[in-house]
């Protein structure tokens, strides 16, 4: 088989698989886009190309005074940004220790972090509810129905699977770099801050984005801890809004869902190159 | 070698002194002083805050929180004061949060598994006792009073009582009953029947007015419970007495009316003849929940079938997402494709990953609706067949895997793309020169290397899907239902959604104790599987080796 022919076959396979994959990935998104533009608002009568497309659903969901969509979105952005920044900070500190120091309890601590990850935490919400209620008794801004309390709970998971991911990445950076800095009189903190952190920037972005997506989409904890519509995140607000009604509020749901995905989309695609290069470097050893 | 060096900055710093100048020695030391002062100041501020918090919680008797604060604060102090524990300084914030928000809920779940905590037993023992002690009864030969009511302009009532032997009392709701009220300066002069003409702030009601308010008045308990007086008729008011008393020494509740003793039996005060007092409270019941799980549900119920499907689902979920993600990664990583196309295609394929999962699952559920969903409409018109996604067990499982594939393949595409590009091309080139075919190179070189780097992530993914409650529950709530089972369970239920149903949809309200017991069993099973996988993948060995 000649090289060019082989190339042609390969290219056609890639094209076919690519087209199938793209249709599969895009279909629900296009479908929800069409639903959001269809003013009939019903799952049953929706066509692929709505007959009288309009922005009615978008206008309606944005102007509903009982369900402050934009306010929810701001809440979500605030909570997710704070959580992901703090998580990146806590995770990178932990990963640095696991990667650079050899100390008693290191292996068992890594093992514990792993095992804790597989605990089915469906019932943990009962305990989390109680503890946040108790904390809120003294510090109301960290209690029930507060964003502070919710962020506190999200941060509880910051020393989780991400530490493993980040530790692997730190391992890939030659130790000579920070050791040289330490020998030259830098503290470990300085070596970490000025030598290591700039090198692991892509990985910080990856962890940050993963955390952001996870927090932004959480419905379980937010639903238990937040009580008033004023404090809702977008996920929980939209969830309560459509709950049980989504076949008759289909178009509104679609419009809300589409706009809700936009912040994550923008963030993700702005940082896409960094994310991919972060994951690539994460897999490199030494 | 770095095993020793890794012990900390200080030793290596001092060992390296020999060859260095005095100036070099002094500079870092003078640097160190402000650092130590800074550290101690931070520690002092933290301790001050913790002490305040600790004190408050102790006063209010919130023992768990008090203990947690004490442990965390002590731990942080030890870590920051002892030089040899310095690696833990880096872990301190994460560990403190983990202790509070992860470890504590786990401990709490374990404790709950050994209690009968449920929606009918929400109270603690102390709360149940004080609720029961509030109950009152009307003794047969109790003291009765003649009463006269007074009403304030806001509609509040106060009553003036005269007993048969001429004792006078003044009673307001929620306040202790006043004895000898004639000395109270608010009370005006008494008439010939010893009833005051005025009481400051209140208007005396005539007999006719009393009739009008009688219904309202007889609903009010005057006095502070348990010593309350209630109006029984237009002429008579009588004193209720406290019915139950908790005897701390006997750890039992005594019925003061009948003399009956009620002992606490598994969260309910029960008399020797089996009469119970409500409310109940949650109490330890030993291994009962586990017994119920293994002797009852496990044998009669379809637990084994659920377990098998859980394993199947977790395995297939990882396998399908990984295989599809890897296929796409390999294809689009091929140099045949122009880099700018590659980026555009990747952007589209990553789309499912960025849309919040609950929105996606609900969208899929709408699209797979057998009657009006778009997928079924298209299939109907193309191949005259509309899959019963929601009612047929096989199709329901296929539907879930299809949705899960959509949700999960972009992540696998991301990580396998990363791992693929990290494999040095020299290895592949060398194999190509040796005459290996493209397939052989993939199968014997690329794939094994790839699996090493993404192995831990696949294990995490398996554990995640093992407990992937969302996709199961949001798509079809575990349905379609299995026929003839003792408790409702569906063909697509996995262990976690099955336990959710057992615990919360069993017709008895939320049974947290039982649900916790199942959670712990799931955890043990999953922990064993995960540890086994890690051992198999030799990740522990790598852990101690990589330096």
CSV table of C-alpha atoms in Angstrom, one decimal, chain A residues 3 6-7 10-11 14 17-18 21-22 24-29 31-32 43-44 46 48 90 93-94 96-98 100-104 106-107 109-111 113-120 122-124 126-128 130-132 134-135 137-139 152-153 155-159 161 164-165 167 171 175 179 182-185 187-189 192 210 213 216-217 219-220 234-235 238-239 242 246 250 253 257 261 264-265 268-269 272-273 275-276 279-280 283-285, chain B residues 2-3 5-9 20 24 35 49 52-53 56-57 60 62 64-65 86-88 90-91 93-95 97-98 100-106 108-109 324 327-328 331-332 334 336-337 343 345-359 362-367 372 374-375 377-378 402 405-406 409 414 418-419 421-422 432 438 457 460 463 467 469-470 474 496 500 504 515-516 519 522-523 526-527 530-531 534 539-540 542-544 546-547:
chain,number,residue,atom,x,y,z
A,3,UNK,CA,1.9,6.0,1.6
A,6,UNK,CA,-2.8,4.9,3.4
A,7,UNK,CA,-3.0,8.5,4.2
A,10,UNK,CA,-6.8,7.2,7.3
A,11,UNK,CA,-8.2,10.7,6.6
A,14,UNK,CA,-11.0,10.2,10.7
A,17,UNK,CA,-15.6,9.1,13.0
A,18,UNK,CA,-15.2,12.8,13.5
A,21,UNK,CA,-18.6,12.2,17.2
A,22,UNK,CA,-19.4,15.9,16.4
A,24,UNK,CA,-23.3,13.1,18.9
A,25,UNK,CA,-21.6,15.9,21.0
A,26,UNK,CA,-23.6,18.7,19.4
A,27,UNK,CA,-27.0,17.2,19.0
A,28,UNK,CA,-28.4,17.8,22.5
A,29,UNK,CA,-26.9,21.3,22.4
A,31,UNK,CA,-31.7,20.7,20.2
A,32,UNK,CA,-31.8,22.8,23.4
A,43,UNK,CA,-41.5,19.3,24.7
A,44,UNK,CA,-44.2,17.6,22.6
A,46,UNK,CA,-41.0,21.1,19.4
A,48,UNK,CA,-35.9,21.1,14.9
A,90,UNK,CA,-4.8,24.8,49.3
A,93,UNK,CA,0.4,23.7,49.1
A,94,UNK,CA,-0.6,20.1,49.9
A,96,UNK,CA,4.1,20.5,47.2
A,97,UNK,CA,4.4,18.8,50.6
A,98,UNK,CA,3.6,15.4,49.2
A,100,UNK,CA,8.9,17.4,48.0
A,101,UNK,CA,9.1,16.2,51.5
A,102,UNK,CA,9.4,12.7,52.8
A,103,UNK,CA,7.8,12.5,56.2
A,104,UNK,CA,6.2,10.0,58.5
A,106,UNK,CA,3.0,10.7,54.0
A,107,UNK,CA,1.9,7.4,52.4
A,109,UNK,CA,-2.2,10.3,54.4
A,110,UNK,CA,-2.2,10.0,50.6
A,111,UNK,CA,-4.0,6.7,51.0
A,113,UNK,CA,-7.2,11.0,50.9
A,114,UNK,CA,-7.9,8.4,48.3
A,115,UNK,CA,-10.2,6.3,50.4
A,116,UNK,CA,-12.2,9.3,51.6
A,117,UNK,CA,-12.9,10.0,47.9
A,118,UNK,CA,-14.8,6.8,47.5
A,119,UNK,CA,-17.0,7.2,50.5
A,120,UNK,CA,-20.6,7.5,49.2
A,122,UNK,CA,-25.0,11.1,50.0
A,123,UNK,CA,-25.8,11.0,53.7
A,124,UNK,CA,-22.9,13.4,54.6
A,126,UNK,CA,-27.1,15.6,57.1
A,127,UNK,CA,-24.0,16.0,59.1
A,128,UNK,CA,-22.8,19.0,57.0
A,130,UNK,CA,-25.8,20.2,61.3
A,131,UNK,CA,-22.3,21.5,61.5
A,132,UNK,CA,-23.0,24.6,59.3
A,134,UNK,CA,-23.9,25.2,64.5
A,135,UNK,CA,-21.1,27.4,63.1
A,137,UNK,CA,-25.0,30.1,65.4
A,138,UNK,CA,-21.8,32.1,66.2
A,139,UNK,CA,-20.7,33.3,62.8
A,152,UNK,CA,-16.6,26.3,53.5
A,153,UNK,CA,-18.2,23.0,52.7
A,155,UNK,CA,-13.4,23.7,50.4
A,156,UNK,CA,-13.6,20.6,52.6
A,157,UNK,CA,-13.0,18.6,49.5
A,158,UNK,CA,-10.0,20.7,48.4
A,159,UNK,CA,-7.5,18.1,49.7
A,161,UNK,CA,-8.3,13.7,44.2
A,164,UNK,CA,-3.0,13.4,43.5
A,165,UNK,CA,-3.2,15.0,40.1
A,167,UNK,CA,1.4,15.9,43.0
A,171,UNK,CA,6.9,15.2,40.6
A,175,UNK,CA,13.8,18.7,42.3
A,179,UNK,CA,16.7,22.5,46.0
A,182,UNK,CA,17.0,26.4,49.0
A,183,UNK,CA,20.8,25.9,49.0
A,184,UNK,CA,21.2,29.5,47.9
A,185,UNK,CA,19.3,30.6,51.0
A,187,UNK,CA,13.1,29.4,52.3
A,188,UNK,CA,10.9,26.6,51.1
A,189,UNK,CA,8.1,29.1,50.8
A,192,UNK,CA,7.6,27.3,46.1
A,210,UNK,CA,-12.2,21.6,37.2
A,213,UNK,CA,-17.2,23.5,36.8
A,216,UNK,CA,-20.9,25.8,39.3
A,217,UNK,CA,-23.0,22.7,38.6
A,219,UNK,CA,-27.2,21.0,43.1
A,220,UNK,CA,-27.0,18.7,46.1
A,234,UNK,CA,-28.0,29.4,39.4
A,235,UNK,CA,-28.0,25.6,39.5
A,238,UNK,CA,-33.0,26.8,37.9
A,239,UNK,CA,-33.5,23.4,39.4
A,242,UNK,CA,-38.3,23.7,36.6
A,246,UNK,CA,-40.0,20.9,32.9
A,250,UNK,CA,-39.4,23.3,28.4
A,253,UNK,CA,-35.7,25.7,30.9
A,257,UNK,CA,-29.8,26.2,30.6
A,261,UNK,CA,-23.6,27.3,30.4
A,264,UNK,CA,-18.2,28.1,31.9
A,265,UNK,CA,-18.0,28.0,28.1
A,268,UNK,CA,-13.1,27.1,29.3
A,269,UNK,CA,-12.4,28.2,25.7
A,272,UNK,CA,-8.3,25.9,26.5
A,273,UNK,CA,-4.6,25.9,25.4
A,275,UNK,CA,-5.7,23.4,30.1
A,276,UNK,CA,-4.5,21.0,27.4
A,279,UNK,CA,-2.7,18.0,31.2
A,280,UNK,CA,0.0,17.1,28.8
A,283,UNK,CA,1.5,13.2,32.3
A,284,UNK,CA,5.2,13.9,31.7
A,285,UNK,CA,7.6,12.3,34.2
B,2,UNK,CA,17.0,13.0,48.0
B,3,UNK,CA,15.3,10.8,50.6
B,5,UNK,CA,17.7,15.9,51.5
B,6,UNK,CA,14.0,16.0,51.5
B,7,UNK,CA,13.8,16.1,55.3
B,8,UNK,CA,13.8,19.8,55.2
B,9,UNK,CA,15.5,23.0,54.3
B,20,UNK,CA,30.3,29.3,52.0
B,24,UNK,CA,26.0,33.9,53.4
B,35,UNK,CA,9.7,35.1,59.6
B,49,UNK,CA,-10.0,33.6,67.8
B,52,UNK,CA,-13.2,32.7,71.8
B,53,UNK,CA,-15.0,30.2,69.6
B,56,UNK,CA,-18.7,30.0,73.2
B,57,UNK,CA,-19.3,26.4,72.1
B,60,UNK,CA,-23.7,26.2,74.8
B,62,UNK,CA,-22.1,22.0,71.5
B,64,UNK,CA,-18.6,18.1,68.8
B,65,UNK,CA,-17.8,21.6,67.5
B,86,UNK,CA,7.3,21.4,59.0
B,87,UNK,CA,5.9,19.4,56.0
B,88,UNK,CA,2.5,19.4,57.8
B,90,UNK,CA,1.8,23.0,54.0
B,91,UNK,CA,-1.1,20.6,54.6
B,93,UNK,CA,-5.4,24.4,55.8
B,94,UNK,CA,-6.4,21.4,53.7
B,95,UNK,CA,-6.3,19.0,56.6
B,97,UNK,CA,-11.1,21.6,56.3
B,98,UNK,CA,-11.0,18.0,55.5
B,100,UNK,CA,-14.4,19.3,59.6
B,101,UNK,CA,-16.2,18.8,56.3
B,102,UNK,CA,-15.2,15.3,55.2
B,103,UNK,CA,-14.0,13.2,58.2
B,104,UNK,CA,-16.6,14.4,60.6
B,105,UNK,CA,-19.6,13.6,58.2
B,106,UNK,CA,-18.1,10.1,57.7
B,108,UNK,CA,-21.3,10.9,61.9
B,109,UNK,CA,-22.6,8.5,59.3
B,324,UNK,CA,-14.4,6.6,22.9
B,327,UNK,CA,-10.3,6.7,19.9
B,328,UNK,CA,-11.0,10.4,19.3
B,331,UNK,CA,-7.5,10.0,15.6
B,332,UNK,CA,-7.3,13.7,16.0
B,334,UNK,CA,-2.7,12.2,14.0
B,336,UNK,CA,-2.6,14.1,9.0
B,337,UNK,CA,-4.9,16.8,10.5
B,343,UNK,CA,-8.2,22.7,17.8
B,345,UNK,CA,-12.8,19.9,16.5
B,346,UNK,CA,-11.5,19.5,20.1
B,347,UNK,CA,-13.4,22.6,21.1
B,348,UNK,CA,-16.6,21.2,19.8
B,349,UNK,CA,-16.1,17.8,21.3
B,350,UNK,CA,-15.3,19.2,24.8
B,351,UNK,CA,-18.7,21.0,24.8
B,352,UNK,CA,-20.6,18.3,26.8
B,353,UNK,CA,-18.0,18.6,29.6
B,354,UNK,CA,-18.7,22.3,30.2
B,355,UNK,CA,-22.5,22.1,30.4
B,356,UNK,CA,-23.8,21.5,34.0
B,357,UNK,CA,-24.6,17.8,34.3
B,358,UNK,CA,-28.1,18.1,35.6
B,359,UNK,CA,-29.1,20.3,32.6
B,362,UNK,CA,-32.7,16.4,31.9
B,363,UNK,CA,-32.3,17.4,28.2
B,364,UNK,CA,-31.4,13.8,27.3
B,365,UNK,CA,-34.4,12.6,29.3
B,366,UNK,CA,-36.6,14.9,27.2
B,367,UNK,CA,-35.0,13.8,24.0
B,372,UNK,CA,-42.6,13.0,22.0
B,374,UNK,CA,-36.9,13.8,19.2
B,375,UNK,CA,-34.6,10.7,19.1
B,377,UNK,CA,-39.3,10.5,16.4
B,378,UNK,CA,-36.3,10.3,14.2
B,402,UNK,CA,-25.4,6.4,26.2
B,405,UNK,CA,-20.9,8.3,27.5
B,406,UNK,CA,-22.0,11.7,26.3
B,409,UNK,CA,-16.1,11.1,27.0
B,414,UNK,CA,-8.8,15.6,27.5
B,418,UNK,CA,-2.5,14.9,27.3
B,419,UNK,CA,-1.0,11.5,28.0
B,421,UNK,CA,1.3,13.8,23.6
B,422,UNK,CA,3.6,13.1,26.5
B,432,UNK,CA,8.4,1.7,13.2
B,438,UNK,CA,0.7,1.0,13.2
B,457,UNK,CA,-7.7,8.5,37.0
B,460,UNK,CA,-11.1,7.3,40.4
B,463,UNK,CA,-15.3,4.7,42.0
B,467,UNK,CA,-21.8,5.9,43.2
B,469,UNK,CA,-26.4,8.6,41.7
B,470,UNK,CA,-27.2,11.6,39.5
B,474,UNK,CA,-32.3,12.0,37.1
B,496,UNK,CA,-26.5,4.0,46.0
B,500,UNK,CA,-31.6,6.0,48.8
B,504,UNK,CA,-36.3,7.5,52.0
B,515,UNK,CA,-29.4,4.3,55.0
B,516,UNK,CA,-26.1,4.9,56.9
B,519,UNK,CA,-23.6,3.5,53.0
B,522,UNK,CA,-21.0,0.2,50.1
B,523,UNK,CA,-18.0,2.1,51.3
B,526,UNK,CA,-15.8,0.0,47.1
B,527,UNK,CA,-12.7,0.6,49.3
B,530,UNK,CA,-10.2,0.4,44.9
B,531,UNK,CA,-7.3,-0.8,47.0
B,534,UNK,CA,-4.4,0.2,43.1
B,539,UNK,CA,0.5,2.6,42.3
B,540,UNK,CA,1.7,2.2,45.9
B,542,UNK,CA,5.3,3.9,42.5
B,543,UNK,CA,4.3,6.2,45.3
B,544,UNK,CA,7.2,5.2,47.5
B,546,UNK,CA,9.0,8.4,42.8
B,547,UNK,CA,11.1,11.0,44.2
